[in-house]
Coordinates of C-alpha atoms in Angstrom, one line a residue:
M69 CA 21.1 -7.2 9.9
N70 CA 17.4 -6.7 10.7
R71 CA 15.4 -9.4 8.7
Y72 CA 11.7 -8.9 8.6
R73 CA 9.7 -12.2 8.5
F74 CA 6.2 -11.7 6.8
T75 CA 3.8 -14.5 8.0
A76 CA 0.6 -13.0 6.8
N77 CA -0.7 -11.5 3.6
R78 CA -3.6 -9.3 2.5
R79 CA -5.9 -12.3 2.3
Q80 CA -5.4 -13.1 6.0
A81 CA -6.0 -9.4 7.2
L82 CA -9.1 -9.1 4.9
K83 CA -10.6 -12.2 6.5
L84 CA -10.8 -10.2 9.8
I85 CA -12.5 -7.2 8.2
L86 CA -14.7 -8.9 5.8
A87 CA -16.0 -11.3 8.6
G88 CA -17.2 -8.1 10.6
A89 CA -18.3 -6.0 7.7
G90 CA -22.0 -7.1 7.7
V91 CA -22.7 -8.2 11.2
M92 CA -25.1 -5.5 12.4
G93 CA -28.3 -6.9 14.0
G94 CA -30.4 -4.4 11.8
R95 CA -30.2 -3.4 8.2
F96 CA -27.1 -2.0 6.9
A97 CA -26.9 1.0 4.3
I98 CA -24.2 1.4 2.0
P99 CA -23.7 3.5 -1.2
F100 CA -25.4 2.6 -4.4
S101 CA -23.2 2.6 -7.6
A102 CA -24.0 1.9 -11.3
A103 CA -22.3 -1.4 -10.8
H104 CA -25.1 -2.9 -8.9
A105 CA -26.6 -5.8 -10.7
A106 CA -29.3 -6.1 -8.2
E107 CA -30.3 -5.1 -4.6
G108 CA -28.3 -7.0 -2.2
T109 CA -25.0 -6.9 -4.1
I110 CA -22.0 -4.9 -3.6
T111 CA -19.2 -4.3 -6.0
W112 CA -15.7 -4.4 -4.7
A113 CA -12.7 -2.9 -6.7
A114 CA -9.7 -4.9 -5.5
N115 CA -6.0 -5.3 -6.0
S116 CA -4.8 -8.4 -7.6
G117 CA -4.8 -11.4 -5.1
E118 CA -6.7 -9.2 -2.5
C119 CA -9.1 -11.8 -1.3
D120 CA -9.6 -15.6 -1.4
P121 CA -12.9 -16.3 -3.5
A122 CA -13.8 -19.0 -0.8
D123 CA -13.9 -16.0 1.8
I124 CA -16.4 -14.2 -0.5
A125 CA -18.5 -17.4 -0.8
R126 CA -18.3 -17.7 3.1
F127 CA -19.4 -14.1 3.5
K128 CA -22.4 -14.4 1.3
E129 CA -23.5 -17.5 3.1
A130 CA -23.2 -15.7 6.7
T131 CA -24.7 -12.4 5.5
G132 CA -27.0 -13.0 2.4
I133 CA -25.1 -10.3 0.6
T134 CA -23.5 -11.0 -2.8
V135 CA -20.1 -9.5 -3.5
D136 CA -19.1 -8.8 -7.1
Y137 CA -15.3 -9.0 -6.4
R138 CA -13.3 -7.5 -9.2
E139 CA -9.6 -7.4 -9.2
V140 CA -9.4 -4.2 -11.3
I141 CA -6.5 -2.5 -9.5
S142 CA -3.2 -3.4 -10.8
D143 CA -1.6 0.1 -10.5
A144 CA -2.8 2.6 -7.9
D145 CA -1.9 5.6 -10.1
Q146 CA -3.9 4.3 -13.1
F147 CA -6.9 3.4 -11.0
F148 CA -7.0 6.9 -9.3
A149 CA -6.7 8.5 -12.8
S150 CA -9.6 6.3 -14.0
V151 CA -12.1 7.3 -11.2
R152 CA -11.0 10.9 -10.4
P153 CA -13.2 12.5 -13.2
Q154 CA -16.3 10.9 -11.6
F155 CA -15.4 11.8 -8.2
T156 CA -14.8 15.3 -9.2
A157 CA -18.2 15.5 -11.1
G158 CA -20.1 14.0 -8.2
L159 CA -20.9 10.8 -10.2
P160 CA -20.9 7.2 -9.2
I161 CA -17.6 5.3 -9.9
G162 CA -19.2 1.9 -10.4
Y163 CA -17.9 0.4 -7.2
D164 CA -19.3 0.2 -3.6
V165 CA -16.0 -0.7 -1.8
I166 CA -12.5 0.2 -3.1
C167 CA -8.9 -0.5 -2.1
I168 CA -7.1 2.7 -1.5
S169 CA -3.3 3.0 -1.7
S170 CA -1.7 4.8 1.2
A171 CA -0.4 7.3 -1.3
Y172 CA -3.9 8.4 -2.1
T173 CA -5.7 8.2 1.1
S174 CA -5.7 11.7 2.1
F175 CA -6.6 12.9 -1.3
Y176 CA -9.9 10.7 -1.2
A177 CA -10.6 11.7 2.4
E178 CA -9.9 15.4 2.2
N179 CA -12.0 15.8 -1.0
G180 CA -14.9 14.3 0.9
W181 CA -15.2 11.1 -1.6
L182 CA -15.7 8.6 1.0
E183 CA -18.6 7.6 3.2
P184 CA -18.0 7.9 7.1
L185 CA -18.0 4.6 8.7
D186 CA -19.7 3.4 12.0
P187 CA -17.3 1.8 14.3
A188 CA -20.3 -0.2 15.7
A189 CA -20.9 -1.8 12.5
L190 CA -17.3 -3.2 12.3
P191 CA -16.7 -5.0 15.5
N192 CA -13.9 -7.2 14.1
V193 CA -12.0 -4.1 12.9
Q194 CA -12.1 -2.7 16.5
K195 CA -11.1 -6.0 17.8
N196 CA -8.2 -7.0 15.5
L197 CA -6.8 -3.7 14.2
L198 CA -3.3 -2.9 15.7
P199 CA -3.6 0.0 18.1
S200 CA -0.9 1.9 16.2
L201 CA -3.2 1.8 13.1
K202 CA -6.3 2.8 14.9
S203 CA -4.7 6.3 15.3
V204 CA -3.5 6.8 11.7
K205 CA -5.0 9.8 9.8
H206 CA -8.4 9.2 8.2
A207 CA -8.9 5.7 10.0
D208 CA -12.5 6.8 10.6
I209 CA -13.4 6.7 6.9
A210 CA -10.6 4.4 5.4
I211 CA -10.0 1.2 7.2
P212 CA -6.4 0.2 7.4
F213 CA -6.0 -3.4 6.2
D214 CA -2.6 -4.0 4.8
F215 CA 0.5 -2.7 6.5
A216 CA 4.0 -3.6 5.7
P217 CA 7.4 -2.4 5.0
V218 CA 8.9 -1.6 1.5
G219 CA 12.2 -3.3 2.1
L220 CA 14.7 -5.2 -0.1
A221 CA 13.9 -8.3 -2.0
F222 CA 17.0 -10.0 -3.1
N223 CA 18.6 -13.0 -5.0
R224 CA 20.1 -15.3 -2.3
A225 CA 22.5 -16.8 -4.8
H226 CA 24.2 -13.3 -5.2
F227 CA 23.8 -12.0 -1.7
K228 CA 24.7 -15.2 0.2
D229 CA 24.9 -13.2 3.5
G230 CA 21.5 -11.2 2.9
L231 CA 21.1 -7.5 2.4
G232 CA 21.8 -5.3 5.6
S233 CA 22.0 -1.7 4.1
W234 CA 20.5 0.4 1.4
G235 CA 24.1 1.3 0.7
Q236 CA 25.0 -2.2 -0.6
L237 CA 22.8 -1.4 -3.7
L238 CA 25.4 1.3 -4.7
D239 CA 28.2 -1.4 -5.2
P240 CA 29.4 -1.2 -8.7
A241 CA 29.3 -5.1 -8.8
V242 CA 25.4 -4.8 -9.0
K243 CA 25.0 -2.1 -11.4
G244 CA 22.0 -2.3 -13.6
K245 CA 20.6 -5.1 -11.6
V246 CA 18.9 -3.1 -8.9
G247 CA 15.3 -1.8 -9.0
L248 CA 13.9 1.2 -7.3
Y249 CA 10.1 1.2 -6.3
A250 CA 7.2 2.1 -8.5
T251 CA 6.0 4.9 -6.2
P252 CA 8.6 7.7 -6.3
V253 CA 7.9 9.1 -2.8
V254 CA 8.7 5.6 -1.4
N255 CA 12.1 5.9 -3.0
V256 CA 12.7 9.3 -1.4
A257 CA 11.6 8.1 2.0
A258 CA 13.9 4.9 1.8
W259 CA 17.0 6.7 0.7
G260 CA 16.3 9.5 3.2
L261 CA 16.7 6.9 5.9
Y262 CA 19.9 6.0 4.5
L263 CA 21.2 9.6 4.3
K264 CA 20.0 10.3 7.8
D265 CA 22.0 7.2 9.0
E266 CA 25.0 8.5 7.1
G267 CA 24.6 12.0 8.8
K268 CA 23.8 13.8 5.4
I269 CA 20.2 15.0 6.7
D270 CA 18.8 15.5 10.1
N271 CA 15.2 14.2 9.9
V272 CA 13.3 10.9 9.3
P273 CA 11.1 11.0 6.2
A274 CA 7.9 11.8 8.4
E275 CA 9.7 15.0 9.5
M276 CA 11.7 15.7 6.3
T277 CA 11.9 19.3 5.1
L278 CA 11.5 20.2 1.4
E279 CA 15.3 21.0 1.3
E280 CA 16.2 17.5 2.7
A281 CA 13.8 15.9 0.2
L282 CA 15.4 17.6 -2.7
E283 CA 18.9 16.7 -1.2
V284 CA 17.8 13.0 -1.5
L285 CA 16.8 13.5 -5.1
S286 CA 20.2 15.1 -5.9
F287 CA 21.9 12.0 -4.3
L288 CA 19.8 9.7 -6.2
K289 CA 20.0 11.4 -9.7
P290 CA 23.6 10.4 -10.5
H291 CA 23.0 6.8 -9.6
I292 CA 19.8 6.6 -11.8
E293 CA 21.5 8.4 -14.8
S294 CA 24.4 6.1 -14.7
G295 CA 22.3 3.0 -14.6
Q296 CA 23.3 1.9 -11.2
L297 CA 19.8 1.9 -9.9
L298 CA 16.8 1.3 -12.2
P299 CA 13.7 3.4 -11.7
A300 CA 10.2 2.1 -11.3
Q301 CA 10.9 -1.6 -10.9
G302 CA 9.3 -2.5 -7.6
E303 CA 5.8 -3.7 -8.9
N304 CA 7.4 -6.4 -11.0
A305 CA 10.1 -7.3 -8.6
G306 CA 9.1 -10.9 -8.2
Q307 CA 9.1 -11.8 -11.8
K308 CA 12.5 -10.1 -12.5
L309 CA 14.1 -11.4 -9.5
S310 CA 12.9 -14.9 -10.7
N311 CA 14.3 -14.7 -14.1
G312 CA 17.6 -13.0 -13.3
D313 CA 16.8 -9.5 -14.6
L314 CA 17.4 -8.2 -11.2
I315 CA 19.2 -9.4 -8.3
A316 CA 17.8 -6.9 -5.8
S317 CA 14.8 -4.6 -5.7
M318 CA 12.7 -2.4 -3.4
A319 CA 9.5 -4.2 -2.8
P320 CA 6.9 -5.1 -0.1
P321 CA 6.8 -8.7 1.1
V322 CA 3.4 -9.3 -0.7
N323 CA 5.2 -8.9 -4.1
I324 CA 7.4 -11.9 -3.3
S325 CA 5.3 -14.0 -1.1
Q326 CA 4.7 -16.6 -3.7
L327 CA 8.3 -17.1 -4.7
D328 CA 10.6 -19.8 -3.5
P329 CA 12.1 -18.4 -0.2
T330 CA 15.3 -20.4 -0.7
K331 CA 16.0 -18.4 -3.8
V332 CA 14.6 -15.0 -3.0
G333 CA 15.0 -13.4 0.4
F334 CA 13.5 -10.2 1.9
A335 CA 15.2 -7.8 4.5
V336 CA 14.6 -4.5 6.2
P337 CA 17.9 -2.7 6.1
K338 CA 19.5 -1.6 9.3
E339 CA 18.7 2.0 8.6
G340 CA 14.8 1.1 8.4
A341 CA 12.5 1.1 5.6
P342 CA 9.2 3.1 4.6
A343 CA 6.0 1.4 5.2
Y344 CA 2.6 1.6 3.6
V345 CA -0.9 1.4 5.0
D346 CA -3.4 0.5 2.4
R347 CA -7.1 1.1 3.1
L348 CA -10.7 0.0 2.4
G349 CA -13.2 2.7 1.7
I350 CA -16.7 3.2 0.6
P351 CA -17.1 5.8 -2.2
K352 CA -19.9 8.4 -1.8
G353 CA -23.2 7.8 -3.6
P354 CA -26.9 7.3 -3.0
P355 CA -27.5 4.5 -0.3
I356 CA -29.0 1.1 -1.0
R357 CA -30.6 -1.0 1.6
L358 CA -29.1 -4.6 2.0
P359 CA -30.7 -7.5 3.5
R360 CA -30.8 -8.1 7.2
S361 CA -27.4 -9.4 8.6
P362 CA -27.2 -12.2 11.2
S363 CA -25.4 -11.5 14.4
S364 CA -21.6 -11.6 14.5
T365 CA -20.0 -14.8 13.5
G366 CA -16.8 -13.7 15.2
G367 CA -13.2 -13.3 14.0
S368 CA -10.2 -15.3 14.2
G369 CA -8.6 -13.0 16.7
R370 CA -5.3 -12.9 14.7
R371 CA -3.7 -9.5 14.4
M372 CA -2.2 -7.8 11.3
P373 CA 1.5 -8.1 11.1
R374 CA 3.6 -5.4 12.6
A375 CA 6.7 -4.0 10.8
S376 CA 8.7 -2.9 13.8
A377 CA 11.6 -1.5 11.7
A378 CA 9.4 0.3 9.3
T379 CA 9.0 4.2 9.3
R380 CA 6.0 5.9 7.8
C381 CA 7.1 8.0 4.7
N382 CA 4.6 10.9 4.7
I383 CA 6.4 14.3 4.3
P384 CA 4.4 17.1 5.9
M385 CA 5.0 20.4 4.1
P386 CA 2.8 23.1 2.5
S387 CA 0.8 22.2 -0.5
A388 CA 2.8 24.6 -2.6
S389 CA 6.1 22.9 -1.6
R390 CA 4.5 19.5 -2.1
R391 CA 3.6 20.4 -5.6
S392 CA 7.2 21.5 -6.3
L393 CA 8.7 18.3 -4.8
R394 CA 6.1 16.1 -6.6
R395 CA 7.3 17.8 -10.1
S396 CA 11.0 17.1 -9.1
I397 CA 10.3 13.4 -8.1
R398 CA 8.4 12.7 -11.3
R399 CA 11.1 14.2 -13.5
L400 CA 13.6 12.0 -11.7
L401 CA 11.5 8.8 -11.1
P402 CA 8.8 8.8 -13.8
I403 CA 5.9 6.4 -13.2
P404 CA 5.6 4.0 -16.2

């Protein structure tokens, strides 16, 4: 069994980025938004638990810049739906820095909704970012900061020997106690890896054809309709694993990082696992001049965690095919 041990979290990764975000010797211009209470303040739309408030305080002390830190993103789909009308109309969204789900990075970037970033203004990013993440698409305007596999969280009392394969979730003994992930395409990617290992399809998720993606959906459909697999459980996996509503669920390590590791385990199955790369971006808008920043205070030198068994789950195909697949996925795996 290939077990993935997650030793860092989003807060640790962000310390490397945040420490280098305002270290230019001169003045740093970032977009203005309606959320500014005063010049010298930036407003950050973050996921829950994204950054330690103590790090925010240290950043202000080092740079003179106040960060209005708001944990307003509990669901990437809902946040995107809330800001899309303003972006489309060319209006400010009320935030200067936003956390961007990997599922939406290309949409933000290709619609021109993000400001280009100057690598010279981000020395700690250049120093500490994994080489493999420097080359990901749109890294020039959306900084990768959170990289992890979506593997299997499980109840150790039930799976005493751990979980080694996606196929173990199809055992009738666990029917109705296994959760899929909240993002449908991640489910397709994970089970695509399983079917490839079984010889049912030829390609890994990043190279999957439309026909193969639909084959994965056809495979999942009876297991979902029978109640063997429960759709859209991943974001609440921790709570449900703790109270016994689930005994296994697709989840990233951060979702269970606060749980008792003697009771809840995490594994990357032998077939591999899809991975996400979440980003930080600056939404477009008129610029504001911020106070002069001191010279670099340096970074910790730590690197973001590498998920060696993870496989990216983007599925390249024509846009019309993407729309057809997206409709099929949402019918089978609705987002709550």
